[in-house]
Amino acid sequence: MTTGRRVLVAGVLVLLLVGAVWLAARPAPVDAVQPRQGPLVRSLQFSARVESLTRVELGSTVTARVARVAVDEGARVRAGQVLVQLESDEAQAALAQAQAAEQQARARLAGLRGTGRQAAQAALAQADASVRAARAQFERVEPLVAQGFYSPAQRDEARRALDVALAQQAAAQAQWQAQGDAGADTAQAQAQWDAARAATQAAQARLAQTALRASGDGRVILRSVEPGQIVQPGKALLTLALDGPTQLVAPVDERFLQQLQPGQPATVLADAFAGQPFAARVQSLAPGVDAQRGAIEVKLALEQAPPDFLREDMTLSVEVETGRSARALALPLSVLRAPIEGDTAQLLVASDGRAELRRVRVGLRTLDAFEVREGLSAEDWVLRSATAQPGQRVRPRPVPWEQAAGVRTGEGGAAGAALAQGMGR
C-alpha cells in the first residue's frame, strides 16, 4: 500500500471514530408533552330509565268475570274513573234484597214508635180506668158486707175483679214501657234495623268492588286483562303511573360509588331525541349495594318539567359531572412512570438536557388525564418513553397533547354503566 493510500485510510478511520463519539454524545430524542392549563372535568356516563314516584297495580278483590275494560295501554285516566267493570248481577240482587230487609226493619221500628205506642197508651189508659172502677166497687161492697146487706161471696167477687184490673194495668204498663225509647221491643227493633243497614252497606261495598277505579290521575302503562276473563284476588290487572314528580333510576357499578354524591349536575339524552337534552341532578344513592349485580341504585330528579316525549320505563343516557377543576395543570396518563399512589406520582422531566425523575402531587384524576398541583410548571417537558432512564441525555420531541392522551373509555360492568372522563377543552 502506498503512503498516500495509508494516509487516506487513516483519515477515514478518524472521521468514523469522531462520528461515532459525536453520535454517542448526542441527546436521544424522546416524545414529550407540556402540561395543559384549563378546566379539567370528570364525568360518569351510564344508562337510566324513567320511573314515576307512584306506580299502582290495580287488581280485583273478588272472583268474577270481566264485563268490560275501558282503557288501553298508554291511556290517560282520571281519579275515580272506572277502568275495569266486572259482572255485577249477583251483587246488585244482593243489594236489592238487603235494601228491602232494611226498609222492613225501619217500618217496624216506625210502627212501634208511632201507632204501636199510641195503642199501648190507650190500653194503659183503659186499664187505669178499669182499676179505678174495680177499686170503687170493692170499696162499696166491703162495708155493706160488714153490715150484712151483701154476702161474703159478693165481697170476694169484687176483690177478684179488682185483682184482674190491677193485672191488666200492670200488663198495659209493661207494654207501654216496652214500646218506649228505652223499651225492649223498641231496642230489638232498633237492633234489627241497624243490622239491616249494615247488611245494605256490605252489599253496596260488594257491588262497588265490581267497578275497578283509578286511584288518581295518571297513565296506564300495562294492561293484563281482557273482557270475559275470570279474575281472582291478588292478580294485577292494570298498572298505573300516577301523575307526580318524575325521576330517573340507574344501577351504577359500585366501583364508581366514591365519585357520586347527591346534588351533582347531570345531562340526560334520549336516543330517539338526540337533539333535545335536558338537565337533571343526582337526588339520592341507595343505602345498600345489589350483591348480585355489584351495583348501587342512583336516583336523579329532573331540574324542570319533563319533556313531552318522556315515557315511563324509557331508557336514557345520563352523564353526571363528578368532578371539576377550573384551572388545572393537566397531563395525560401515558406519562406516568408508575401507578399513582395516594396523591403522588412519578414523572420523567427533561432538565438541562437530561431525564430527571420527579415526584409530583396530583389532584383530580380522570380516565385519560390527571391534575398536577405541585412539583411541575407549565413550561416543563414531561417525557413519555418508557425506555428513558433517569440521568440519560435526552432531547424532547413534542407530540400533540391529544395524541399523548389517546381516547379511552371504561365499561361500568354489571351495572351497564360507562365511564367517559376527559379534560375540558
XYZ file of C-alpha atoms in Angstrom:
425
model
C 0.000 0.000 0.000
C 1.347 3.373 -0.938
C 1.899 6.105 1.585
C -0.907 8.248 0.165
C -3.392 5.439 0.437
C -2.397 4.742 4.021
C -2.985 8.377 4.890
C -6.413 8.290 3.270
C -7.488 5.196 5.161
C -6.275 6.626 8.436
C -8.235 9.799 7.764
C -11.411 7.856 7.109
C -10.979 5.855 10.312
C -10.504 9.050 12.297
C -13.609 10.536 10.789
C -15.626 7.401 11.614
C -14.343 7.439 15.181
C -15.199 11.087 15.604
C -18.689 10.490 14.173
C -19.272 7.569 16.496
C -18.214 9.645 19.508
C -20.440 12.503 18.370
C -23.425 10.207 17.897
C -22.848 8.643 21.300
C -22.757 12.012 22.967
C -25.786 13.406 21.108
C -29.037 13.519 23.246
C -31.620 10.896 22.306
C -34.975 12.293 21.017
C -37.842 11.303 23.349
C -41.567 12.005 22.883
C -42.612 14.688 25.341
C -45.623 16.849 26.227
C -46.100 20.007 28.245
C -48.868 20.322 30.847
C -52.048 21.908 29.570
C -53.725 24.520 31.706
C -57.509 24.773 31.667
C -60.670 23.221 33.106
C -60.463 19.525 33.867
C -63.835 17.781 34.071
C -64.563 14.246 35.198
C -67.886 12.725 34.214
C -69.644 9.420 34.627
C -71.878 8.046 31.884
C -74.495 5.351 32.382
C -77.964 4.282 31.299
C -81.077 5.091 33.309
C -84.784 4.505 32.968
C -87.751 6.739 33.605
C -89.816 5.963 36.666
C -92.697 7.853 38.279
C -92.674 8.212 42.046
C -96.037 6.427 42.344
C -96.785 3.244 40.454
C -100.034 1.453 41.298
C -101.117 -2.082 40.398
C -104.894 -2.315 40.065
C -106.494 -5.671 40.891
C -109.788 -7.230 41.894
C -110.738 -8.092 45.475
C -113.408 -10.588 44.370
C -113.550 -13.514 41.982
C -115.661 -12.505 38.996
C -115.856 -12.368 35.217
C -114.682 -9.222 33.429
C -117.550 -7.482 31.654
C -115.661 -4.517 30.182
C -112.171 -2.984 30.049
C -112.459 0.750 29.445
C -108.806 1.688 28.782
C -105.802 0.594 26.757
C -102.096 0.888 27.481
C -100.913 4.476 27.294
C -104.349 5.951 28.012
C -104.699 8.918 30.350
C -107.042 8.297 33.303
C -108.705 10.496 35.892
C -109.156 9.849 39.593
C -112.310 7.784 40.186
C -112.681 6.731 36.551
C -113.982 3.161 36.036
C -111.218 1.249 34.276
C -112.451 -2.364 34.557
C -116.072 -3.405 35.090
C -116.765 -6.876 36.479
C -120.109 -8.679 36.124
C -122.376 -7.346 38.879
C -125.811 -9.032 38.516
C -125.431 -11.100 41.666
C -124.095 -8.156 43.660
C -126.983 -5.944 42.503
C -129.546 -8.604 43.518
C -127.921 -8.956 46.947
C -128.069 -5.190 47.392
C -131.762 -5.078 46.463
C -132.511 -7.851 48.970
C -130.592 -6.056 51.717
C -132.338 -2.773 50.976
C -135.758 -4.484 51.217
C -134.849 -6.006 54.581
C -133.683 -2.589 55.765
C -136.966 -0.988 54.731
C -138.938 -3.674 56.564
C -136.919 -3.187 59.775
C -137.285 0.565 59.537
C -141.039 0.274 59.076
C -141.378 -1.986 62.128
C -139.434 0.463 64.273
C -141.517 3.348 62.984
C -144.671 1.365 63.804
C -143.522 0.765 67.355
C -142.691 4.410 67.768
C -145.957 5.541 66.143
C -149.247 3.619 66.137
C -147.901 0.896 68.435
C -147.054 3.438 71.108
C -150.469 5.108 70.710
C -152.243 1.761 71.081
C -150.175 0.923 74.147
C -151.017 4.299 75.642
C -154.743 3.769 75.009
C -154.610 0.269 76.519
C -152.858 1.653 79.601
C -155.493 4.382 79.998
C -158.256 1.775 79.711
C -156.519 -0.447 82.285
C -156.202 2.514 84.667
C -159.932 3.235 84.311
C -160.765 -0.419 84.946
C -158.644 -0.391 88.111
C -160.407 2.729 89.381
C -163.841 1.231 88.709
C -162.958 -2.132 90.314
C -161.462 -0.435 93.371
C -164.543 1.773 93.778
C -166.827 -1.273 93.526
C -164.782 -3.163 96.120
C -164.815 -0.188 98.458
C -168.676 -0.040 98.243
C -169.186 -3.775 98.720
C -166.890 -4.269 101.709
C -168.823 -2.097 104.251
C -172.141 -3.476 103.032
C -170.903 -6.999 103.685
C -169.911 -5.913 107.206
C -173.449 -4.549 107.722
C -174.999 -7.756 106.443
C -176.537 -6.329 103.298
C -174.123 -8.263 100.987
C -172.868 -11.768 101.369
C -169.119 -12.562 101.722
C -169.277 -14.147 98.262
C -170.111 -10.768 96.719
C -167.104 -9.233 98.501
C -164.828 -11.966 97.124
C -166.206 -11.348 93.624
C -165.437 -7.618 93.899
C -161.939 -8.447 95.144
C -161.291 -10.753 92.183
C -162.491 -8.047 89.780
C -160.049 -5.580 91.354
C -157.144 -8.054 91.110
C -157.907 -8.679 87.416
C -157.995 -4.952 86.718
C -154.657 -4.468 88.521
C -153.069 -7.294 86.472
C -154.355 -5.785 83.247
C -152.985 -2.419 84.342
C -149.519 -3.959 85.011
C -149.566 -5.623 81.573
C -150.515 -2.355 79.894
C -147.764 -0.536 81.743
C -145.236 -3.191 80.686
C -146.383 -2.900 77.074
C -146.091 0.876 77.236
C -142.612 0.662 78.681
C -141.535 -1.939 76.090
C -142.594 0.357 73.276
C -140.893 3.412 74.776
C -137.488 4.677 73.553
C -135.736 2.541 76.180
C -138.094 -0.372 75.910
C -137.189 -3.908 74.940
C -139.378 -4.028 71.808
C -138.038 -0.724 70.569
C -134.474 -1.742 71.342
C -134.947 -5.028 69.496
C -136.481 -3.276 66.511
C -133.659 -0.721 66.532
C -131.067 -3.513 66.582
C -132.791 -5.250 63.672
C -132.785 -2.001 61.701
C -129.078 -1.410 62.472
C -128.261 -4.942 61.304
C -130.276 -4.402 58.122
C -128.488 -1.137 57.421
C -125.095 -2.828 57.937
C -126.128 -5.587 55.531
C -127.065 -2.937 52.969
C -123.703 -1.210 53.358
C -121.909 -4.538 52.938
C -123.905 -5.260 49.791
C -123.088 -1.791 48.455
C -119.382 -2.400 49.156
C -119.502 -5.725 47.294
C -121.200 -4.029 44.364
C -118.587 -1.255 44.376
C -115.845 -3.902 44.200
C -117.096 -4.873 40.761
C -116.039 -1.467 39.382
C -112.238 -1.019 39.463
C -111.465 2.705 39.536
C -108.338 4.818 39.142
C -106.940 5.979 42.468
C -105.584 9.178 40.901
C -104.798 10.971 37.664
C -102.178 9.188 35.615
C -101.435 6.916 32.694
C -101.949 3.195 32.031
C -98.556 1.612 31.428
C -99.551 -2.067 31.464
C -102.814 -3.917 30.732
C -103.098 -7.601 31.626
C -106.850 -8.240 31.379
C -109.439 -8.794 28.660
C -113.276 -8.960 28.673
C -114.635 -12.412 29.536
C -111.612 -13.301 31.642
C -112.265 -14.647 35.139
C -110.110 -12.745 37.608
C -109.190 -13.568 41.167
C -107.892 -11.505 44.093
C -104.139 -10.928 44.129
C -103.602 -10.614 40.371
C -102.641 -7.242 38.892
C -104.920 -6.324 36.002
C -103.659 -2.825 35.210
C -100.540 -0.900 36.191
C -100.862 2.869 36.513
C -98.201 5.547 36.726
C -99.854 8.306 38.724
C -99.082 11.916 37.958
C -96.348 13.419 40.065
C -92.624 14.168 40.024
C -90.669 12.057 37.537
C -87.315 10.568 38.473
C -84.626 8.588 36.703
C -83.312 5.364 38.190
C -79.999 3.779 37.226
C -77.891 0.875 38.514
C -74.266 2.065 38.575
C -71.256 -0.148 39.134
C -70.174 0.049 42.770
C -66.611 0.852 41.639
C -67.764 4.387 40.891
C -69.581 4.919 44.192
C -66.843 7.191 45.542
C -67.363 9.623 42.660
C -71.105 10.063 43.153
C -72.886 12.246 45.653
C -76.319 13.952 45.832
C -76.596 17.313 44.139
C -74.237 16.640 41.223
C -75.491 18.051 37.878
C -76.290 15.713 35.028
C -77.201 15.908 31.342
C -79.805 13.453 30.045
C -80.377 12.368 26.469
C -82.863 10.013 24.818
C -81.518 8.159 21.787
C -84.692 8.838 19.808
C -84.489 12.566 20.584
C -80.753 13.181 20.417
C -81.169 16.886 19.778
C -83.197 17.531 22.932
C -81.018 17.030 26.018
C -82.387 18.097 29.380
C -80.933 18.703 32.832
C -81.182 16.559 35.946
C -79.440 16.268 39.297
C -78.378 13.334 41.464
C -81.074 13.018 44.104
C -80.048 10.032 46.207
C -77.894 6.920 46.394
C -79.279 3.652 47.684
C -78.016 2.755 51.171
C -77.119 -0.769 50.063
C -75.446 -2.464 47.099
C -77.146 -5.064 44.936
C -74.953 -8.077 45.685
C -75.958 -9.995 42.555
C -75.104 -7.214 40.116
C -72.479 -5.387 42.159
C -74.353 -2.160 41.515
C -75.841 0.676 43.519
C -79.149 2.302 42.597
C -78.850 6.015 41.800
C -81.910 8.262 41.545
C -81.907 11.548 39.654
C -84.521 14.302 39.755
C -85.341 16.489 36.756
C -84.409 20.157 37.025
C -87.556 21.249 35.189
C -90.820 19.907 33.807
C -90.191 16.645 31.910
C -90.232 16.911 28.102
C -93.338 15.704 26.298
C -91.545 12.750 24.708
C -90.563 11.221 28.045
C -92.300 7.889 28.686
C -92.454 5.510 31.632
C -89.579 2.978 31.558
C -87.862 4.794 28.664
C -84.100 4.165 28.556
C -81.931 7.279 28.659
C -78.237 8.122 28.557
C -77.046 10.115 31.558
C -73.765 11.958 32.023
C -73.068 13.124 35.578
C -70.344 15.641 36.289
C -68.495 14.094 39.223
C -65.510 16.420 39.453
C -64.228 19.733 38.090
C -61.067 21.805 38.439
C -61.414 25.257 36.859
C -57.700 25.883 36.151
C -55.952 22.561 36.228
C -52.393 21.851 35.123
C -53.155 18.553 33.408
C -51.111 15.758 31.884
C -52.145 12.585 30.038
C -51.932 9.349 31.987
C -49.452 7.971 29.463
C -46.610 9.982 31.038
C -46.827 8.203 34.396
C -43.765 6.149 35.312
C -45.752 4.135 37.872
C -49.350 3.951 39.119
C -50.435 6.896 41.243
C -50.053 6.200 44.942
C -52.345 8.268 47.129
C -51.861 11.825 45.889
C -48.350 11.462 44.448
C -46.994 10.342 41.078
C -43.551 9.875 39.441
C -42.652 11.577 36.160
C -39.543 11.917 33.961
C -38.923 15.582 33.214
C -36.341 16.973 30.774
C -34.000 19.184 32.821
C -30.738 20.634 31.448
C -30.699 18.051 28.662
C -31.114 15.062 30.934
C -34.034 12.977 32.170
C -34.886 13.810 35.781
C -37.141 11.629 37.934
C -39.568 13.924 39.706
C -42.291 13.254 42.271
C -45.363 15.491 41.958
C -48.608 15.907 43.898
C -51.730 15.141 41.917
C -55.340 16.262 42.282
C -58.349 15.423 40.130
C -57.964 12.266 38.066
C -59.945 11.197 35.022
C -59.662 8.155 32.828
C -57.324 9.952 30.413
C -55.621 12.679 32.399
C -54.675 13.892 35.832
C -54.128 17.228 37.523
C -50.695 18.233 38.827
C -50.936 20.508 41.867
C -47.283 20.694 42.970
C -43.858 19.889 41.521
C -44.318 20.962 37.890
C -44.687 24.135 35.819
C -46.496 24.741 32.543
C -43.109 25.115 30.728
C -41.689 21.737 31.751
C -41.384 18.943 29.202
C -42.576 15.595 30.521
C -41.168 12.513 28.775
C -43.398 9.693 27.547
C -40.895 6.994 26.609
C -40.856 4.038 28.987
C -37.270 3.237 27.925
C -35.825 6.557 29.033
C -33.875 6.355 32.265
C -33.110 8.967 34.922
C -29.845 10.796 34.105
C -29.959 9.910 30.427
C -29.210 12.691 27.958
C -32.447 13.418 26.162
C -33.898 15.832 23.662
C -37.688 16.419 23.997
C -39.593 15.621 20.830
C -43.002 17.372 21.100
C -46.120 15.330 20.401
C -49.709 16.667 20.329
C -51.445 16.603 23.705
C -54.430 14.743 22.241
C -52.170 12.081 20.774
C -50.487 11.602 24.132
C -53.854 11.383 25.910
C -55.438 8.984 23.424
C -59.122 8.013 23.506
C -60.158 5.864 26.432
C -63.495 4.601 27.714
C -64.345 2.301 30.580
C -67.286 -0.029 30.940
C -69.458 0.006 34.027
C -69.547 -3.782 34.252
C -72.598 -5.404 35.790
C -74.273 -2.042 36.233
C -74.254 -1.439 32.495
C -72.543 1.949 33.026
C -69.734 3.521 31.001
C -67.167 5.930 32.375
C -66.082 8.584 29.893
C -63.804 11.032 31.594
C -61.634 13.681 29.982
C -60.196 17.126 30.093
C -62.490 20.049 29.273
C -61.322 21.984 26.299
